[in-house]
Every structure is written in C-alpha cells, then in structure tokens.
Amino acid sequence: MLGKMATRIKLLKRDDRRYAAVFEKEDPKLRYLPLAVQQKQIIVTCNYEARRLGLYKLQRVAEARKRCPEAIIMLGEDLSRFRNASKENYHFLRKFAWSGKVERLGFDEVFIDVTDMVDYNFDMINPNALHSSFFHLSRQDPTVGFEFDGRKVSGYTAPRSVDPPRPRGLSSETTVDDEHSTLYIRLLVGSHLAQYLRHQLEEHQGYSSTVGISTSKLMSKLVGNVNKPKAQTTLLPPYSSVGASESNVTQFLDNHDIGKIPGIGFKSTQKLRDYVRGRRAAFDAGLVYGGTNENVTVKDVRLCASMGFDQLERLLGGPRVPRGLGLKVWGLVHGVDHSEVSKAKELPRQISIEDSYIKLDTMTAVDKELRMLSRSLLLRIRADLLCVDSDSGAPGEEAGREDGRRDSLPTRLWLAYPRTLRLTTRPRPPLSPDGTRSRTFHRISRSCDMPSLVLNLSSSIEELSERLVQGTLIPLFHKLYPEKSGWNLSLINLCATNISLTAANVQDGAGRNISKMFRRQENVLKNWKIEDGTNAATINAGLRVLDKRNLEAMDTADPEPDACTECVADGNGAIDPQNMLDRSGEDDDIWQSDEDTSQIEHICTTCGFPVPLFATAAHDRFHNLAD
C-alpha cells in the first residue's frame, strides 16, 4: 500500500526558448520579432515568432534566411551569457527548496525534489475550506506563502480525458490509505507550488518556463514536454495497474519513441530498433541527429516477444558496458526510475569545453582550435572556481597594502582547483570504397596532471593559453596521433576534472586557510587590545571608578586602625602624603618582606597613591594621557 511518504514529488523546470530568451531579456524588443540563435551554420533555437514564420531547430542558416529574410539571427558561439543566466535561475530556484535537492541539467533544465514541502502542506490543508487553502513556504514563519484553490490541479493534466479521483483522502468518511486519492492530492499541492515558482521566476528573473510534475525524474521530464510554452502538466494517477486497465504511466509512455526516453543512449536505441524490427534499421534514411523515420515505440519494445530484463542484458551488454543496464532499461520502459535528485553542489565536478568540426586534419588548424578552447576553459575555471576574499573589501573598492600603494581590485581566492586535464577527440572514419562514410561516436582521450599555471592570476588569459597549448595540449595530442597527417577529427573536448576543494571553513575543505586566519586575527582581537591614545580616556575613567569604589569600601568597613590606614587617610578621608612620609619609619615590624621597602615609598603628587619605583614612568604617562 502506498504510504504518505512512499512517493516523492518532483518538478522539472525547463526554460522556454533557451538561448533566445537570454537575448530577449537583454533587449525586450526582440520578443516581438523573429529571432534565431546560430552556432556554426545551424539554428540551435528560435523564438515562437520565428517558428510561426517557418524556422525550426537544427535548420541550416542558409535555409532559414531564405525562408524568413526578416529574421534576426544572433551568433551564439560564446556560451558565457547563457551559462551565467542558467546559474542565476538555478540559484534563484534553490532558495525555495527546503531539502536543498535541486539539480541542474544542462543550461535550461532544473529538477527540484519538493516532497518535504508537499507533505508539510498536505497536513495543513483544511478539508472544509479547500477553495482558500494556503501553501506555507516556511516552517518557521506561517505567514510566508501563498493562497491556492485546493479543489483542482493547477495547469494541464495528463491524461486529459480521464476524470481525476476525488480528493477523498481529506474527507471525514475516508482515510489517506486510499493510495490514488492521496497521491492525487499531493500532486495537486505540488502543481500549485510549480505554478508559484514559474510566476516568481518570470517576475524576478524575466524568464518564462515549462514544468512537469510527477513522482520521478523520468516522468516529470517527459510530461513537461506535452504543453509548451509557459505551461505546466501534471501526470495524474493511477500510477499502477488497476484490474485489467493499465496505469496512466504506461499509457503515457507507450506512444513515445524509444529514442526519446531519457537514460537510453543512442547505441542502445539502435540495438533495440534492430531487435524489434528483426533487421538493421534504415539508419541513414530520414536521419536527423539521431532520429529516423523507422520509429520504434516504447510499447513495441515492451510487448516484443521474449523481451525482458534478462534479454535486454544480453542484447545491450558488452565490453565496457556496466552490469545491470538491461534491468535499468526494462524499468525505464515501464516508467520506473529510482534516481534521486542530487543535492545542490556549490562547485562543479568538472569543467569541459568542446567544439565539433566538419573537417579538421592539419596541425595548424588543431593548434588554432586548441588555443580557442583553452581560452574558454581558463575563463570557465576562473568564473566557476574563484571567489572574492571577504576580508579584502567589496568588489570595486580600493584595498590598502603594507607598502602604501592601493589595489583597485579585491583579492580573489580559489575555492577549488582541478587536478587533471583531459584532451578528448573524435576521429572521423575514412571513406568507404563507395565514397560513403560510416557514422561513429567513438572518442579517444589522454589525461595528465593539470599544470599549476592555470592558477596564476597575475598573467593574462592569452599568455596562459599559449603556455598551456604549447607545454601540455600539443604533447597530449601527439600521444593520441603520433602521425603528422592521415587523421581527420570531428570533435575536440578539453576537460578540467578531479576538482578538489582548497583550504576553507567547510566540512569538505582541505584544512583551514592559515594566511586568512592571520589576516583576520587583528579584527578578532581588537576588543582586547590597548593602544596608546585611543583608549586612554576610557581606561582612565574606568580606573577612577574602581578607585572611588575602593575608597568607599574602606570608609564603610571601618576596620581596626593599623599602620596602613593611618598613613593613607586623614580625618576627612583624603590622602595625606605628608602623613605617610612622616610615619614611614614607624612600626617597621608590621612589614615582613624580604624586598627593599624603598621600592614602594614613592608617592604620586597628582593622585597621592603609592607607586612602585619601577612603575613611576608609566604612571606619570598615564596622567599625561588623561590630560
């Protein structure tokens, strides 16, 4: 039986128009004009106005210009602006997640596990006032949140033709043990949270989005593709078969092409096509970046004779293929995905830059491409792994130096550093005798220790790129291709990996930053430091209060007269230095000390207190500072 906490609620947020949305935010006028983004000679994305006029993704630029001459085509080779926008949206959404389980996938997709938020608000729903329900965004402050209508799901649902189960789990005559009713209510609550996040993202960040709501990353991703743009779709229960009827999950998945299922790679897809068709699929016929006219659906695979996880293991297994792949794929075609949303990470696991080519077969061209890729990689490393030292002042402020000069830039510190540099290439196979060329996705790579020069912040990116190419990347390339010619590459990838945290005050940090600790020592200890002139008045006032209290205590206690009290005070309670001097030689037997008595017989003429001779100079200085 499905318990209340047995199923997790997950959202997939996808930015609409991807790269085009970034240009539209920079220039709002572009939202109403046909806009496309170009990489190489291909249209990688376009806004909906351009799509209305006949442009589409992966269209050749020449064809796009012919189809829509008035279209504005922006160059999108530099991914910095898109990467920065993706980070901003990611950090904005992460603030709302209680669990911190927010996972970014590419530039435009974010998974959010909102199970804890949904379950908390599930308990807060008043079944007698569903129309005015309140979603709590904070456990600590009950006023933080938004109102919603708890009687219906927000946005679209899948399937649309099926009437959703009544939320009987909230009524007095039934219990939450009705699994479909309970799941429906939790998905309903999650749909209203998704709508709130979409509106907040558009209002504060300026980006519209599409969201899918379900219980797994697989289903939330697929169901989010149903209604675009600026929309959301919730996959309704039942998620398991009821009697002879199939579950909504199975019915939803069956019409999807097997190549559209996340987690099933290109090679596995082709093997499944061949097995289901009983022959080699017409790979080249109608091929558009991995798609083919000979579609094989999830239902075809699921109902194929003798198909099962053991058969899939034999079919998809092989050298360098992880065990259990067949069981994983068998689960995916049935809508089973147990992968968790990864908890938010402050730093990336690796940083990579790559580019593809139609023809790259000379060392001159390779050298040029390596320089471009290495510059991009170094910029990415600095952008992702550097931070501003909080002790050096805010960005843009001048920081003082010991030699009297002023720095215009704040001190930057490395949060982490990559230990390994990897060069990966994809060679293009030679032409066949008939003039055709087979398609391959095989890559080869070589790795080495990351040169320390990448951490040098005093040198320019151009200088570091030159040293990195000549000293490291070219030798790595020669290890992959010892021959000077005879090869042709379709891809080059540079990756900074094996990233380790530096000394930091975090659990994962490698120790503590000792230099930073010493720089902060002065601020930490300033409350206990006595400086000449600055605190003298305060110290003097404090000592006078202390002296006054001591004298008052001596007057009120009325002790037995002895040599000390008689020589210190006269009848009015004031100090009489002359009286002390006159009696300094009397009653020598009172003092039983091995020290020279002359050391304590100096009387201050200002305050009248006895002062040891070794402290006379400091005592006089004390009175001078007070004046």
XYZ file of C-alpha atoms in Angstrom:
627
model
C 0.000 0.000 0.000
C 1.265 3.433 -0.868
C 2.109 5.365 2.253
C 2.119 9.084 2.522
C 5.887 9.368 2.309
C 6.467 6.458 -0.076
C 6.340 8.536 -3.260
C 8.383 11.644 -3.862
C 7.070 14.658 -5.748
C 9.491 16.059 -8.301
C 9.332 19.036 -10.612
C 11.235 19.636 -13.817
C 11.582 23.288 -14.754
C 12.613 23.969 -18.353
C 13.377 27.441 -19.686
C 11.423 28.351 -22.808
C 13.350 29.260 -25.976
C 16.645 28.549 -24.217
C 19.308 30.796 -25.796
C 16.804 33.112 -27.475
C 15.295 34.035 -24.093
C 18.660 35.423 -22.937
C 18.865 37.771 -25.922
C 15.238 38.770 -25.396
C 15.920 39.691 -21.785
C 18.888 41.833 -22.831
C 16.763 43.555 -25.495
C 12.998 43.228 -24.791
C 12.132 44.486 -28.305
C 13.347 41.151 -29.711
C 10.420 39.339 -28.063
C 8.097 40.605 -30.787
C 10.459 39.939 -33.700
C 11.511 36.637 -35.334
C 14.739 35.751 -33.500
C 17.066 32.795 -34.006
C 20.402 31.815 -32.475
C 23.145 30.448 -34.682
C 26.040 28.097 -33.859
C 28.263 27.130 -36.753
C 25.881 27.011 -39.727
C 22.926 25.623 -37.736
C 19.970 27.304 -35.997
C 20.167 25.935 -32.451
C 16.989 27.640 -31.225
C 14.486 30.317 -32.169
C 11.629 32.134 -30.511
C 7.988 31.378 -31.195
C 7.537 34.281 -33.586
C 10.299 32.818 -35.770
C 8.758 29.354 -35.533
C 5.460 30.765 -36.682
C 7.218 32.010 -39.831
C 8.771 28.626 -40.645
C 12.072 28.482 -38.723
C 12.910 25.464 -36.601
C 15.678 23.939 -34.523
C 18.656 22.398 -36.374
C 17.731 24.212 -39.577
C 20.602 25.362 -41.757
C 21.241 29.089 -41.560
C 21.117 29.493 -45.356
C 17.707 27.848 -45.487
C 16.472 29.919 -42.544
C 17.484 33.176 -44.251
C 15.733 32.089 -47.422
C 12.584 31.058 -45.546
C 12.415 34.184 -43.381
C 14.625 37.052 -44.655
C 13.441 39.406 -41.897
C 14.567 37.054 -39.126
C 17.228 38.359 -36.723
C 19.946 35.719 -36.358
C 22.252 36.189 -33.368
C 25.611 34.446 -33.040
C 25.613 32.075 -30.074
C 29.119 30.634 -30.181
C 30.091 32.282 -26.885
C 28.145 30.413 -24.207
C 29.133 32.683 -21.308
C 25.911 34.702 -21.247
C 23.790 31.539 -21.415
C 25.798 29.825 -18.701
C 25.524 32.839 -16.404
C 21.763 33.073 -16.937
C 21.417 29.372 -16.149
C 23.336 29.808 -12.893
C 21.231 32.775 -11.848
C 17.986 30.878 -12.417
C 19.356 27.835 -10.627
C 20.351 29.805 -7.525
C 17.030 31.636 -7.563
C 15.045 28.374 -7.513
C 17.317 26.762 -4.952
C 16.254 29.329 -2.356
C 12.756 27.830 -2.307
C 13.741 24.165 -1.786
C 13.751 23.050 1.852
C 15.701 19.870 1.186
C 18.329 21.551 -0.985
C 17.747 18.860 -3.616
C 17.964 20.987 -6.737
C 19.772 19.512 -9.722
C 20.705 21.408 -12.859
C 20.721 19.541 -16.166
C 22.315 21.465 -19.000
C 21.566 25.160 -19.384
C 17.795 25.070 -19.340
C 16.583 22.252 -17.073
C 16.353 22.037 -13.285
C 14.978 19.151 -11.212
C 13.542 20.022 -7.788
C 12.528 17.495 -5.122
C 9.666 19.158 -3.214
C 8.477 16.100 -1.283
C 9.025 17.650 2.153
C 7.237 20.873 1.195
C 4.283 18.992 -0.302
C 3.889 16.652 2.676
C 4.080 19.520 5.164
C 1.345 21.430 3.336
C -0.657 18.225 2.825
C -1.035 18.068 6.598
C -2.001 21.736 6.746
C -4.884 21.547 4.276
C -8.294 22.210 5.765
C -10.790 19.862 4.031
C -13.612 22.246 4.896
C -12.024 25.213 3.118
C -10.222 23.795 0.081
C -11.067 26.815 -2.045
C -8.973 29.065 0.221
C -6.022 26.796 1.002
C -2.664 28.294 1.935
C 0.729 26.949 0.869
C 3.418 27.509 3.524
C 6.844 28.314 2.116
C 8.454 28.368 5.577
C 8.181 26.118 8.601
C 9.249 28.915 10.928
C 7.011 31.732 9.672
C 3.405 30.648 8.961
C 2.663 33.919 7.158
C 5.129 33.267 4.328
C 3.374 31.585 1.429
C 0.505 31.970 -0.998
C -3.157 31.063 -1.317
C -4.376 28.434 -3.769
C -7.507 26.551 -4.735
C -7.166 23.046 -3.310
C -10.107 21.709 -5.316
C -8.317 21.351 -8.653
C -4.897 20.804 -10.187
C -3.122 23.886 -11.474
C -2.343 23.816 -15.189
C -2.764 20.933 -17.621
C -3.088 17.268 -16.701
C -2.183 14.053 -18.464
C -4.291 12.273 -19.474
C -6.906 14.963 -20.053
C -9.758 12.573 -20.856
C -9.639 10.773 -17.512
C -11.586 12.311 -14.657
C -9.237 12.729 -11.718
C -10.141 10.923 -8.494
C -11.925 12.986 -5.907
C -9.681 14.112 -3.049
C -11.448 11.769 -0.658
C -8.370 11.425 1.494
C -9.230 14.739 3.117
C -12.844 13.942 3.913
C -14.072 12.668 7.253
C -15.505 9.412 5.940
C -12.323 8.092 4.341
C -8.657 7.875 5.272
C -5.422 8.692 3.489
C -4.870 4.987 2.906
C -6.595 5.344 -0.458
C -3.389 5.447 -2.441
C -4.684 7.031 -5.631
C -6.610 9.701 -3.775
C -3.643 10.523 -1.538
C -1.242 10.701 -4.462
C -3.660 12.887 -6.385
C -3.846 15.391 -3.519
C -0.081 15.512 -3.157
C 0.355 16.056 -6.903
C -2.329 18.748 -6.730
C -0.413 20.561 -3.987
C 2.800 20.197 -5.983
C 1.156 21.657 -9.089
C 0.291 24.871 -7.249
C 3.852 25.161 -5.965
C 5.088 24.700 -9.541
C 2.822 27.495 -10.747
C 4.068 29.786 -7.971
C 7.714 29.093 -8.872
C 7.039 29.720 -12.561
C 5.456 33.087 -11.812
C 8.244 34.080 -9.420
C 10.899 33.154 -11.970
C 9.243 35.230 -14.669
C 8.602 38.192 -12.379
C 12.043 38.405 -10.780
C 14.338 36.844 -13.399
C 12.465 37.648 -16.600
C 12.321 34.081 -17.955
C 9.243 32.029 -18.793
C 9.341 28.284 -18.201
C 7.547 24.983 -18.673
C 7.167 22.497 -15.807
C 6.359 18.804 -15.482
C 5.046 17.378 -12.177
C 5.283 13.697 -11.300
C 6.965 11.301 -8.870
C 10.198 10.601 -10.787
C 12.722 12.480 -12.855
C 11.842 10.371 -15.911
C 8.112 11.079 -15.855
C 8.382 14.741 -14.832
C 10.754 15.350 -17.750
C 8.540 13.630 -20.312
C 5.251 15.059 -19.088
C 6.753 18.540 -19.117
C 7.138 18.281 -22.902
C 3.416 17.909 -23.515
C 2.311 21.540 -23.230
C 4.611 24.378 -24.286
C 5.368 27.225 -23.791
C 4.653 28.914 -20.442
C 2.652 25.977 -19.157
C 2.819 23.015 -16.809
C 1.483 19.464 -16.903
C 0.792 17.037 -14.048
C 0.718 13.280 -14.646
C -2.366 12.056 -12.813
C -2.708 8.727 -11.001
C -3.224 5.808 -11.010
C 0.492 5.070 -11.397
C -0.085 1.328 -11.125
C -2.489 -1.009 -12.918
C -5.988 -1.230 -11.534
C -7.649 -4.515 -12.507
C -7.431 -5.023 -16.260
C -6.757 -1.359 -17.029
C -3.217 -0.143 -17.457
C -1.777 2.653 -15.400
C -1.600 6.213 -16.664
C 2.188 5.922 -16.624
C 2.143 3.020 -19.070
C -0.438 4.644 -21.338
C 1.540 7.876 -21.372
C 4.857 6.176 -22.191
C 3.660 3.749 -24.843
C 3.411 6.307 -27.647
C 6.909 7.710 -27.104
C 9.685 6.719 -29.467
C 12.289 4.624 -27.682
C 14.935 7.186 -28.610
C 13.084 9.899 -26.659
C 13.350 8.119 -23.302
C 15.991 9.731 -21.061
C 18.552 7.210 -19.878
C 18.516 5.102 -23.061
C 21.511 6.108 -25.134
C 21.950 6.296 -28.878
C 23.712 2.944 -29.259
C 21.204 1.135 -27.057
C 18.379 2.697 -29.054
C 19.783 1.376 -32.333
C 20.178 -2.110 -30.884
C 16.570 -2.060 -29.704
C 15.378 -0.888 -33.123
C 17.259 -3.699 -34.837
C 15.953 -6.330 -32.428
C 12.311 -5.235 -32.615
C 12.379 -4.862 -36.413
C 14.243 -8.112 -36.890
C 16.665 -6.369 -39.237
C 19.023 -3.461 -39.421
C 17.050 -0.242 -39.235
C 17.371 2.159 -42.156
C 19.814 4.235 -40.168
C 20.584 6.798 -42.858
C 17.042 7.179 -44.169
C 15.483 10.257 -42.675
C 18.280 10.625 -40.144
C 18.263 13.986 -38.345
C 20.717 13.984 -35.444
C 19.825 10.525 -34.180
C 16.187 10.332 -35.308
C 14.902 8.025 -38.012
C 11.667 7.538 -39.870
C 11.538 3.941 -38.683
C 10.169 4.709 -35.267
C 10.064 2.046 -32.583
C 7.856 2.977 -29.669
C 8.105 2.065 -26.018
C 5.058 -0.157 -26.478
C 6.816 -2.023 -29.306
C 9.749 -2.784 -27.017
C 7.621 -3.629 -24.000
C 5.376 -6.092 -25.896
C 8.103 -7.601 -28.088
C 8.230 -11.384 -27.892
C 10.709 -12.805 -25.377
C 11.557 -9.289 -24.238
C 12.558 -8.946 -20.584
C 15.351 -7.562 -18.450
C 17.451 -10.712 -18.968
C 17.077 -10.471 -22.737
C 17.907 -6.764 -22.598
C 21.008 -7.556 -20.564
C 22.227 -9.926 -23.266
C 21.230 -7.546 -26.053
C 22.707 -4.346 -24.646
C 25.643 -5.817 -22.708
C 29.186 -5.980 -23.918
C 32.699 -4.797 -23.185
C 32.862 -1.660 -21.025
C 29.090 -1.736 -20.501
C 28.062 -1.594 -16.823
C 26.193 -4.587 -15.475
C 22.518 -4.074 -14.798
C 21.885 -1.975 -17.912
C 19.190 -4.385 -19.088
C 17.324 -4.142 -15.791
C 17.575 -0.354 -15.873
C 16.198 -0.085 -19.430
C 13.415 -2.567 -18.628
C 12.418 -0.347 -15.732
C 12.504 2.812 -17.875
C 10.134 1.393 -20.499
C 7.730 0.669 -17.622
C 8.115 4.154 -16.156
C 10.272 3.053 -13.217
C 13.042 5.478 -12.316
C 14.519 5.436 -8.808
C 17.216 8.027 -9.456
C 17.246 10.763 -6.824
C 17.516 14.478 -7.398
C 21.076 15.320 -6.468
C 21.581 17.768 -3.640
C 22.747 21.183 -4.664
C 26.517 21.465 -5.058
C 28.391 24.721 -4.732
C 31.085 23.710 -7.215
C 31.052 21.659 -10.431
C 32.546 18.191 -10.602
C 34.265 19.000 -13.863
C 34.500 21.832 -16.377
C 34.628 21.000 -20.065
C 34.670 22.850 -23.381
C 34.210 21.220 -26.769
C 33.527 22.007 -30.388
C 32.655 19.958 -33.456
C 34.058 20.227 -36.966
C 33.283 19.120 -40.473
C 36.969 18.768 -41.282
C 39.996 19.135 -39.009
C 43.056 17.381 -40.443
C 46.085 19.692 -40.105
C 48.246 20.624 -37.133
C 47.845 24.312 -37.950
C 44.068 24.030 -37.626
C 44.371 21.912 -34.485
C 46.716 24.438 -32.883
C 44.245 27.244 -33.641
C 41.290 25.317 -32.183
C 43.232 24.309 -29.067
C 44.034 27.956 -28.386
C 40.389 28.948 -28.667
C 39.208 26.064 -26.486
C 41.911 26.605 -23.864
C 40.997 30.298 -23.524
C 37.375 29.351 -22.980
C 38.374 26.673 -20.476
C 40.556 29.068 -18.468
C 37.763 31.635 -18.352
C 35.337 28.959 -17.168
C 37.743 27.790 -14.467
C 38.112 31.332 -13.146
C 34.383 32.008 -13.316
C 33.385 28.805 -11.509
C 36.191 28.278 -9.010
C 37.185 31.796 -7.904
C 35.612 33.931 -5.206
C 36.265 37.372 -3.751
C 38.034 37.383 -0.401
C 35.550 38.863 2.061
C 38.402 40.309 4.123
C 39.819 42.305 1.246
C 36.838 44.600 0.694
C 33.929 44.586 -1.656
C 34.469 44.408 -5.410
C 35.408 47.756 -6.828
C 36.779 49.168 -3.568
C 40.391 50.002 -3.083
C 42.308 47.870 -0.621
C 45.315 49.213 1.229
C 48.696 47.484 1.106
C 51.587 47.468 3.507
C 53.823 49.299 1.062
C 51.384 52.215 0.910
C 50.053 51.504 -2.591
C 46.388 50.889 -3.358
C 44.921 47.919 -5.192
C 41.922 48.689 -7.403
C 40.736 45.068 -7.377
C 39.805 42.895 -4.399
C 41.760 39.794 -3.568
C 40.471 36.662 -5.289
C 40.731 33.223 -3.751
C 40.470 29.747 -5.258
C 37.537 27.787 -3.846
C 38.834 24.664 -5.578
C 41.316 23.651 -8.208
C 41.310 20.953 -10.906
C 43.959 18.273 -10.589
C 43.549 16.655 -14.012
C 43.429 17.911 -17.594
C 41.861 15.657 -20.223
C 42.025 16.006 -24.002
C 39.363 14.081 -25.921
C 38.946 13.762 -29.668
C 36.518 12.015 -32.000
C 38.226 10.832 -35.192
C 36.178 10.672 -38.364
C 36.390 7.255 -40.051
C 37.886 7.127 -43.570
C 35.742 6.993 -46.674
C 34.440 3.630 -47.817
C 35.234 2.378 -51.346
C 31.808 3.539 -52.488
C 32.529 7.091 -51.297
C 30.329 6.985 -48.206
C 31.462 7.440 -44.663
C 30.128 5.451 -41.725
C 28.875 7.358 -38.711
C 30.718 6.883 -35.424
C 30.562 8.327 -31.914
C 33.745 6.708 -30.619
C 36.037 9.037 -28.689
C 39.630 8.656 -27.564
C 41.313 10.695 -24.837
C 44.502 11.268 -22.865
C 44.900 12.830 -19.419
C 47.684 14.426 -17.416
C 48.193 16.440 -14.250
C 46.780 19.921 -14.510
C 49.650 22.410 -14.890
C 49.924 24.816 -11.979
C 49.989 27.759 -14.372
C 46.182 27.682 -14.643
C 46.039 29.022 -11.060
C 48.202 32.022 -11.943
C 46.026 35.123 -11.609
C 48.749 37.642 -12.396
C 49.072 36.563 -16.050
C 46.578 37.222 -18.813
C 44.323 34.544 -20.265
C 46.074 34.829 -23.635
C 49.505 34.250 -22.089
C 48.304 31.271 -20.047
C 46.524 29.810 -23.059
C 49.689 29.975 -25.134
C 51.728 28.228 -22.434
C 49.039 25.605 -21.861
C 48.779 24.743 -25.559
C 52.493 24.572 -26.235
C 53.538 22.926 -22.992
C 50.702 20.469 -22.370
C 47.990 20.137 -25.005
C 50.169 19.705 -28.099
C 52.230 16.936 -26.410
C 48.987 15.228 -25.346
C 47.678 15.461 -28.893
C 50.861 13.867 -30.268
C 50.359 10.947 -27.897
C 46.921 10.403 -29.424
C 48.077 10.964 -33.008
C 51.824 10.420 -33.450
C 51.494 10.877 -37.202
C 51.609 14.391 -38.592
C 48.797 13.664 -41.034
C 46.321 10.975 -42.008
C 43.728 11.781 -39.368
C 40.542 13.836 -39.509
C 38.717 14.992 -36.382
C 35.049 15.792 -35.909
C 35.327 16.901 -32.271
C 37.800 18.186 -29.664
C 36.998 18.384 -25.956
C 39.049 19.902 -23.142
C 38.058 18.963 -19.611
C 39.316 20.127 -16.220
C 38.347 17.353 -13.833
C 39.198 15.802 -10.469
C 38.314 19.122 -8.813
C 39.386 19.366 -5.173
C 38.352 21.928 -2.597
C 41.032 24.205 -1.236
C 41.525 25.195 2.400
C 38.186 26.512 3.592
C 35.961 26.695 6.607
C 33.666 23.977 5.316
C 33.443 20.287 6.060
C 34.663 19.264 2.608
C 37.531 21.721 2.610
C 41.101 20.527 2.804
C 42.001 22.072 6.153
C 41.979 25.758 7.034
C 43.276 28.836 5.257
C 46.138 29.807 7.594
C 47.036 33.049 5.821
C 43.426 34.213 6.020
C 43.349 33.316 9.723
C 46.331 35.593 10.456
C 44.824 38.404 8.396
C 41.662 38.228 10.471
C 43.499 37.980 13.794
C 43.701 41.751 14.279
C 39.933 42.171 13.851
C 39.178 39.283 16.174
C 41.446 40.549 18.978
C 40.792 44.272 18.653
C 38.391 44.308 21.623
C 41.194 43.172 23.929
C 43.991 45.354 22.526
C 45.095 48.562 24.350
C 46.567 51.217 22.117
C 48.266 54.478 23.088
C 45.978 57.482 22.972
C 42.922 55.792 21.540
C 41.614 54.106 24.671
C 43.424 56.107 27.350
C 40.400 58.197 28.329
C 38.262 55.099 28.659
C 40.896 53.294 30.715
C 41.419 56.370 32.957
C 37.676 56.719 33.595
C 37.416 53.039 34.431
C 40.295 53.174 36.868
C 38.873 56.235 38.625
C 35.558 54.478 39.100
C 37.406 51.488 40.508
C 39.452 53.720 42.854
C 36.317 55.511 44.032
C 34.622 52.221 44.843
C 37.700 51.029 46.763
C 37.799 54.201 48.833
C 34.074 53.991 49.596
C 34.525 50.401 50.724
C 37.365 51.444 53.026
C 35.216 54.176 54.624
C 32.141 52.000 55.192
C 34.004 48.967 56.503
C 35.554 50.960 59.469
C 38.342 48.459 60.076
C 40.686 48.399 63.026
C 43.279 51.158 62.637
C 46.666 49.956 61.552
C 49.757 51.486 60.109
C 48.464 51.306 56.575
C 45.130 53.047 57.145
C 46.645 55.701 59.326
C 49.304 56.620 56.832
C 46.913 56.731 53.856
C 43.945 58.793 55.030
C 43.413 61.754 57.275
C 40.317 62.533 59.290
C 38.352 63.649 56.192
C 39.089 60.503 54.259
C 41.541 62.267 51.938
C 45.004 61.043 51.243
C 47.750 62.909 53.171
C 51.099 62.268 51.523
C 52.972 64.134 54.225
C 51.391 61.990 56.914
C 52.550 58.908 55.050
C 56.052 60.309 54.748
C 56.171 61.259 58.402
C 55.184 57.766 59.523
C 57.221 55.832 57.018
C 59.811 54.918 59.609
C 57.426 53.805 62.361
C 56.305 50.283 63.173
C 58.838 48.583 60.948
C 57.827 45.277 62.427
C 54.492 45.459 60.582
C 56.154 44.818 57.205
C 57.633 41.388 56.987
C 59.081 41.455 53.497
C 62.395 40.448 52.009
C 62.125 43.212 49.408
C 63.652 46.638 49.733
C 60.998 48.854 51.362
C 62.252 51.868 49.427
C 60.683 50.343 46.305
C 57.146 51.205 47.476
C 57.695 54.571 49.127
C 57.241 56.828 46.052
C 54.002 58.808 46.349
C 52.355 60.293 43.256
C 51.950 64.028 43.715
C 48.913 64.082 41.429
C 46.683 61.378 42.864
C 48.501 60.658 46.125
C 48.740 56.914 45.560
C 51.879 54.963 46.378
C 53.555 53.736 43.222
C 56.418 51.209 42.905
C 59.546 52.828 41.592
C 59.672 50.566 38.521
C 56.173 51.801 37.533
C 56.712 55.510 38.099
C 57.339 56.394 34.464
C 54.266 54.511 33.260
C 52.127 56.117 35.995
C 53.216 59.628 35.008
C 52.471 58.792 31.365
C 49.012 57.659 32.412
C 48.252 61.097 33.907
C 49.641 62.864 30.835
C 47.367 60.888 28.515
C 44.347 61.676 30.648
C 45.085 65.397 30.338
